[in-house]
Tab-separated table of C-alpha atoms and ligand atoms in Angstrom:
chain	number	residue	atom	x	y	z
X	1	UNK	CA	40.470	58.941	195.295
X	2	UNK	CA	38.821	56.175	196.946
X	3	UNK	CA	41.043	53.664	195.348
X	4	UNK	CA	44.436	55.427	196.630
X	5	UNK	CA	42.791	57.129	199.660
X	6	UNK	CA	40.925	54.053	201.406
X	7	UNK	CA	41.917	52.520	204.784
X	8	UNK	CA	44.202	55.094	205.867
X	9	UNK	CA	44.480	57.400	208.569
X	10	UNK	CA	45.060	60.720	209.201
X	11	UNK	CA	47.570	61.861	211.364
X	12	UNK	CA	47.136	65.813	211.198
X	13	UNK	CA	45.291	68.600	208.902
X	14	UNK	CA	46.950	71.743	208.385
X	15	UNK	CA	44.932	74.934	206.986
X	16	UNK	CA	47.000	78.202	205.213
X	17	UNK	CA	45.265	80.936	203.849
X	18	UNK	CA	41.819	80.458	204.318
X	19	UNK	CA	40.491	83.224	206.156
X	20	UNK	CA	39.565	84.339	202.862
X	21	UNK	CA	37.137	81.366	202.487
X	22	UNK	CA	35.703	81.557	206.054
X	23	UNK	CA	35.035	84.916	205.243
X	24	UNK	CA	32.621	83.925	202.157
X	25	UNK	CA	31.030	80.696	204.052
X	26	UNK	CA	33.828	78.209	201.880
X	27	UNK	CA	35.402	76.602	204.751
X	28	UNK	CA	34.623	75.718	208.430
X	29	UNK	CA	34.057	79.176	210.983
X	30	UNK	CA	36.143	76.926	213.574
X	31	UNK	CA	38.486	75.355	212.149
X	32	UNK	CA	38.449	73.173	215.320
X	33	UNK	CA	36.422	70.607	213.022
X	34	UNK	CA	38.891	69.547	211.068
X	35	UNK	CA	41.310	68.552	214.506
X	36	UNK	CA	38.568	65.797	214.387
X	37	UNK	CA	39.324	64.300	211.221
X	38	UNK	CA	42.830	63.403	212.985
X	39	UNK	CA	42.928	59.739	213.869
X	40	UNK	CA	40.055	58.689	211.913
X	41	UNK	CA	40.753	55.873	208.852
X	42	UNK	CA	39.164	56.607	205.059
X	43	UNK	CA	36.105	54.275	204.846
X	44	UNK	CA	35.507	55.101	201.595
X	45	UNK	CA	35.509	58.439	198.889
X	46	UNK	CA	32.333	58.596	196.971
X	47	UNK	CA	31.475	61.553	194.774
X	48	UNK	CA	27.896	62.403	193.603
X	49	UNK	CA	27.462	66.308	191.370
X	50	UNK	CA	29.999	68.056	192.365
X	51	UNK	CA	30.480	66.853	196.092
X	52	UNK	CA	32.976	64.477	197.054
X	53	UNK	CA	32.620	62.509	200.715
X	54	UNK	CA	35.936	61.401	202.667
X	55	UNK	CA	34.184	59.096	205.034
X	56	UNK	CA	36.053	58.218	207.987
X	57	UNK	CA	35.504	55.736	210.325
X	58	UNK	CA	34.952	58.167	213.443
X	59	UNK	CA	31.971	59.100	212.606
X	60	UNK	CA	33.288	62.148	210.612
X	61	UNK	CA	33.600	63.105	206.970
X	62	UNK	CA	35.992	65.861	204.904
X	63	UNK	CA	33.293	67.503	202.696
X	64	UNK	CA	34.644	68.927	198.846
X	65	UNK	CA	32.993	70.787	196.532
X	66	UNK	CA	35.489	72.045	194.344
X	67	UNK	CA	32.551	73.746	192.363
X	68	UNK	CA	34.174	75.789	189.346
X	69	UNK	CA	37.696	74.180	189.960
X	70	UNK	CA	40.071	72.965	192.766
X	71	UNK	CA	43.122	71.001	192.853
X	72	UNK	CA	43.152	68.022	194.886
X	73	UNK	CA	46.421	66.610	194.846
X	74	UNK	CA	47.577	63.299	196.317
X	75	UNK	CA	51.768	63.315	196.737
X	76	UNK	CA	53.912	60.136	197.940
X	77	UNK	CA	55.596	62.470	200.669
X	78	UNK	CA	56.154	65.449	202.287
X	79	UNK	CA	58.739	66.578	200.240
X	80	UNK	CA	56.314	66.734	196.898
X	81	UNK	CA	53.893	68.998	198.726
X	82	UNK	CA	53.161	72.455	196.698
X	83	UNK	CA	53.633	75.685	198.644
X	84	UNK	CA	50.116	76.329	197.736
X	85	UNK	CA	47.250	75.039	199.338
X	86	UNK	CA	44.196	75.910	201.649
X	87	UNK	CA	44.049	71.751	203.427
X	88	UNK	CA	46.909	69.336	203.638
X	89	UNK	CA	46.046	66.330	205.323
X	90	UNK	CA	48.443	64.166	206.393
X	91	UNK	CA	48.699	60.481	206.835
X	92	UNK	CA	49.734	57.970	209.063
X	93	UNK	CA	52.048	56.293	206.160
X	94	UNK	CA	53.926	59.516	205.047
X	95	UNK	CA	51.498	60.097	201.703
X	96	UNK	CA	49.823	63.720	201.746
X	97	UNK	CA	46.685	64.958	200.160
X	98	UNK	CA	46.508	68.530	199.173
X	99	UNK	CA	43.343	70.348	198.356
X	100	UNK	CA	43.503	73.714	196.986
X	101	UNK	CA	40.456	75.680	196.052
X	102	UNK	CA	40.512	78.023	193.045
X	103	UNK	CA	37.239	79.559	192.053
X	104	UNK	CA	34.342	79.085	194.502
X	105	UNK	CA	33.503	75.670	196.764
X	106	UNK	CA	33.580	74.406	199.953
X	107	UNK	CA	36.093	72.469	202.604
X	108	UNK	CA	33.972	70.989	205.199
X	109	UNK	CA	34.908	68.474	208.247
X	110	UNK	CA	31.441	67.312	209.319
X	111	UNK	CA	29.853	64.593	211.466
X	112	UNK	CA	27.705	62.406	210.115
X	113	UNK	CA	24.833	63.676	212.054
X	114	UNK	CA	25.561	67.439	210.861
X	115	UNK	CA	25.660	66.580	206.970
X	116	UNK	CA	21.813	67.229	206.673
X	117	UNK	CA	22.991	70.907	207.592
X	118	UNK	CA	25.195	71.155	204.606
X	119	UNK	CA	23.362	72.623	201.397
X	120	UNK	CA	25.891	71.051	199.127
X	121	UNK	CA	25.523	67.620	200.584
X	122	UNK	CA	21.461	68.178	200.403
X	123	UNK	CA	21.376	69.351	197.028
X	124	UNK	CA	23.747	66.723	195.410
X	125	UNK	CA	23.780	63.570	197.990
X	126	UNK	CA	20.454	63.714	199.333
X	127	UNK	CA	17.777	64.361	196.974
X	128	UNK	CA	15.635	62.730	194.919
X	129	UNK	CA	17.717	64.203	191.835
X	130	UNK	CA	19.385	61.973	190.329
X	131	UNK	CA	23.020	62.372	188.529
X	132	UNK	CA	23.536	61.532	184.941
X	133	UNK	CA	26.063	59.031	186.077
X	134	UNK	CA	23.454	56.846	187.667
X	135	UNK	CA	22.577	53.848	185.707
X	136	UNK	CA	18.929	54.360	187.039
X	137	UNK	CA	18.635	57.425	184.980
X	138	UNK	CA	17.301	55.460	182.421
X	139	UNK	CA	15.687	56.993	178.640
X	140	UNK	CA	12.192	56.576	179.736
X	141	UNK	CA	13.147	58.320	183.351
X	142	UNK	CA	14.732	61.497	181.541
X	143	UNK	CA	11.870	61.943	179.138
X	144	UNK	CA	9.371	61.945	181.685
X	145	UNK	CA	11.798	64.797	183.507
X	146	UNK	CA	11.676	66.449	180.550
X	147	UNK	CA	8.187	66.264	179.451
X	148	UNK	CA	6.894	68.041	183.087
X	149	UNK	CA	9.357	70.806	182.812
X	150	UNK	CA	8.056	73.585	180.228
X	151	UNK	CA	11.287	75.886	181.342
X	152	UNK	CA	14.717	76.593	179.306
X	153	UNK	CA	16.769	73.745	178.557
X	154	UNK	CA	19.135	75.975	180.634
X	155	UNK	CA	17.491	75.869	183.858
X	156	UNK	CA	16.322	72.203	183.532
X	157	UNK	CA	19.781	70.765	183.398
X	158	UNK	CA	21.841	73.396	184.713
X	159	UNK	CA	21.355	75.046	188.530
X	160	UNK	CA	19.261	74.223	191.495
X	161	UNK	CA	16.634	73.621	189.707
X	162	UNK	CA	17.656	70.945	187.175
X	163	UNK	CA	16.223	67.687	186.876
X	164	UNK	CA	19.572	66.130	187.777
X	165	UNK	CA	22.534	66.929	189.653
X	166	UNK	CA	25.942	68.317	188.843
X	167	UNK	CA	26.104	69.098	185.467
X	168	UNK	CA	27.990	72.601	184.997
X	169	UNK	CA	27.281	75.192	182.384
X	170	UNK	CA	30.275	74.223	180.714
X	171	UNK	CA	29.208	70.577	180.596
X	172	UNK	CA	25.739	72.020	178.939
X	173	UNK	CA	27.153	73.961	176.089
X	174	UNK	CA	29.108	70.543	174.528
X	175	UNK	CA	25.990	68.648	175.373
X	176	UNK	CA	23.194	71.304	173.548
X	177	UNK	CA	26.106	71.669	170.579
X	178	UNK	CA	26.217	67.495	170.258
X	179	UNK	CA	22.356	67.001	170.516
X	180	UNK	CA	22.172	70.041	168.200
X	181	UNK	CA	19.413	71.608	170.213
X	182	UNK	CA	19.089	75.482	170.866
X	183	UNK	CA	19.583	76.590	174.955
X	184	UNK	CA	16.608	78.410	174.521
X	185	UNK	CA	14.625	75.549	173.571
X	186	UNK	CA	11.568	73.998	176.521
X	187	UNK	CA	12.438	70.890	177.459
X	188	UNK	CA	8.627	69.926	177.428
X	189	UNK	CA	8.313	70.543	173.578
X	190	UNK	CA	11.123	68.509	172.433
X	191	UNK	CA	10.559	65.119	170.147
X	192	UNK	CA	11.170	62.120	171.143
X	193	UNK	CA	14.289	61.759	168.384
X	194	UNK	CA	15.327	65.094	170.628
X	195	UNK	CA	15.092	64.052	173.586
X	196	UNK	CA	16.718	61.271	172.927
X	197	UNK	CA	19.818	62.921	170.977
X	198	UNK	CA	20.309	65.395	174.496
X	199	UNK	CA	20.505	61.898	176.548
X	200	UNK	CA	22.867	60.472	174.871
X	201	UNK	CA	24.802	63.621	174.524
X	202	UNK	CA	25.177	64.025	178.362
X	203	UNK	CA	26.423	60.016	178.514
X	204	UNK	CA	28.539	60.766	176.199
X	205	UNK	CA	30.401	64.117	177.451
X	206	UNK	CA	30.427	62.673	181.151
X	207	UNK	CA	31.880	59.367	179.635
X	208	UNK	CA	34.372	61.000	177.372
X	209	UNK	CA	35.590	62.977	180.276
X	210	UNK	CA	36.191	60.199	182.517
X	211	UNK	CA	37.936	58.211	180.349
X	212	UNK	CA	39.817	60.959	178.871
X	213	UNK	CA	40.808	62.184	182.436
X	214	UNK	CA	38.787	65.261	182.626
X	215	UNK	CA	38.513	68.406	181.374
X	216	UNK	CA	41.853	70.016	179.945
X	217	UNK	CA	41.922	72.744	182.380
X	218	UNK	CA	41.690	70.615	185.262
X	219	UNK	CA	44.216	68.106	186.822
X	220	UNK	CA	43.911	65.013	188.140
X	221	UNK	CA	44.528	63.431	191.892
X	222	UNK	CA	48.039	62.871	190.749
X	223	UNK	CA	48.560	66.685	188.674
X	224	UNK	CA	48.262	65.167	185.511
X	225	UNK	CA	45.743	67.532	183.076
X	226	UNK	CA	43.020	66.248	181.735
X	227	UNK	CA	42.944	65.407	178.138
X	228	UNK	CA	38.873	66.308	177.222
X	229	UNK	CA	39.046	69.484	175.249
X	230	UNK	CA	34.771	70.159	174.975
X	231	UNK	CA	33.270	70.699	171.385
X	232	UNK	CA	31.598	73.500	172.223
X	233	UNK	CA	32.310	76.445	174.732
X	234	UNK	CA	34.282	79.779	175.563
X	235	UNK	CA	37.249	77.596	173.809
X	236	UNK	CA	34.756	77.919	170.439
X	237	UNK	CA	35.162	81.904	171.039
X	238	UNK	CA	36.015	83.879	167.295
X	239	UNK	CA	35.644	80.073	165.743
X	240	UNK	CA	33.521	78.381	163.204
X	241	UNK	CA	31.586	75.665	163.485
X	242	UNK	CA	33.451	72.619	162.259
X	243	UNK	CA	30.246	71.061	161.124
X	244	UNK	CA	28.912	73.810	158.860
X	245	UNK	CA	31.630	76.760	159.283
X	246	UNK	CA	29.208	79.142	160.512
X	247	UNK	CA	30.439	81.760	162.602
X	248	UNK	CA	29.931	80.606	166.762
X	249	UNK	CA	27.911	82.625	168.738
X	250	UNK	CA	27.838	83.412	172.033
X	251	UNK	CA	24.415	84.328	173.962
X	252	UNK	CA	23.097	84.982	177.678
X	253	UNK	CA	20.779	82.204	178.419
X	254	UNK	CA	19.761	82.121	182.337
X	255	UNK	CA	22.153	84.520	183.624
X	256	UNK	CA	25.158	82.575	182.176
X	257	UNK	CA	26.625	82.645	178.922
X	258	UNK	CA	26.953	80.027	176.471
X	259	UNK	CA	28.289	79.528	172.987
X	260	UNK	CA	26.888	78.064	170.008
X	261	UNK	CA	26.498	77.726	166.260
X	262	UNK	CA	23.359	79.276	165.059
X	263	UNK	CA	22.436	77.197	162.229
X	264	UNK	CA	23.278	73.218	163.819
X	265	UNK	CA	21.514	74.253	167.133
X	266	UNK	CA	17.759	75.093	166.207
V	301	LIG	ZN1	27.142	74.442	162.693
């Protein structure tokens, strides 16, 4: 996004269908906000969790949280816009962006000075949290995280209170099934061969899934679907393990479900 979206400006935002999500807190009470994104020039589009910043020059920003799935679609003109869609925004050299929210999330226009108010923002911009993605989430940093935390693997990667940001409960069921660890397991009693395994597991996912353009029920900026089909998870449903052909199981863990194979994960 910031590579297609940066430097230009928006000429008009156009909502449909969203009283729905003003209803449930997912998008702006006045929509008035969002008439103050017009004019304003993409400084940049940085992502951190599952938040995504359109930072505009005017002092204003287009806050996304497409939290269990959203289509944000960028299209060369007006013409290649879907019927569907809760924001268009449209700008100043004909190209549209389209963002469409399908499970729960948020829309936000926000000034900088307001961001502090936005939960979303807090929890995955502005804490101390930091995401697997940065490079200063070293080994030694994650074992520490781990060692202090005597909860469910569950709740220490997964939720608001996990040890780092943005990692869904999707995301944890290929991780646990790669490290082979249990979801029941305390993070504080794992080995250091464990702990290490579950680190490089969640490099690995988040890396696979960039570079195989995310997860294969998503889509990309441009529509294209993601090619990262995830080891483990509801798609495992009625399988067998294709490590040791054990039936997969599926179990509550932290008011969530997740799937596993009973004899790889211990
Ligand atoms: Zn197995």
């Amino acid at each position: 996004m910031n590579k297609e979206l940066q430097g230009k400006r928006i000429k008009s935002c156009h909502l449909q269908d969203y009283e729905r999500l003003q209803k449930i807190g997912m998008l702006d009470k006045d929509t008035k906000s969002f008439h103050q994104l017009v004019n304003g020039k993409i400084k940049s589009v940085i992502s951190r969790g599952n938040v995504i910043r359109v930072k505009l020059n005017n002092e204003m920003n287009l806050i996304l949280a497409p939290e269990y799935g959203g289509k944000i679609f960028y299209h060369t003109s007006e013409k290649m816009v879907p019927r569907k869609f809760h924001l268009k925004v449209n700008f100043n050299d004909d190209t549209v962006l389209t963002v469409r929210l399908t499970s729960m999330g948020l829309i936000h226009a926000m000034k900088d000075s307001d961001l502090e108010r936005s939960y979303v923002f807090r929890r995955d911009f502005n804490s101390d949290v930091p995401s697997p993605m940065d490079e200063e989430l070293t080994f030694e940093r994650f074992s520490k995280l781990l060692a202090e935390n005597n909860r469910m693997l569950k709740s220490v990667l997964v939720g608001k209170d996990a040890v780092v940001v943005g990692l869904s409960n999707s995301a944890f069921q290929d991780i646990l099934y790669r490290a082979r660890l249990h979801p029941k397991r305390k993070a504080s009693e794992l080995n250091k061969d464990e702990r290490r395994a579950l680190y490089d597991a969640i490099k690995l996912v988040l890396q696979e899934r960039i570079k195989l353009n995310g997860k294969d029920q998503f889509h990309d900026l441009y529509g294209n679907q993601g090619g990262y089909t995830p080891v483990m998870g509801p798609n495992m449903k009625k399988q067998t393990c294709t490590v040791c052909g054990t039936p997969i199981e599926k179990l509550s863990v932290g008011g969530g479900h997740v799937y596993l194979c009973p004899k790889c994960q211990v």
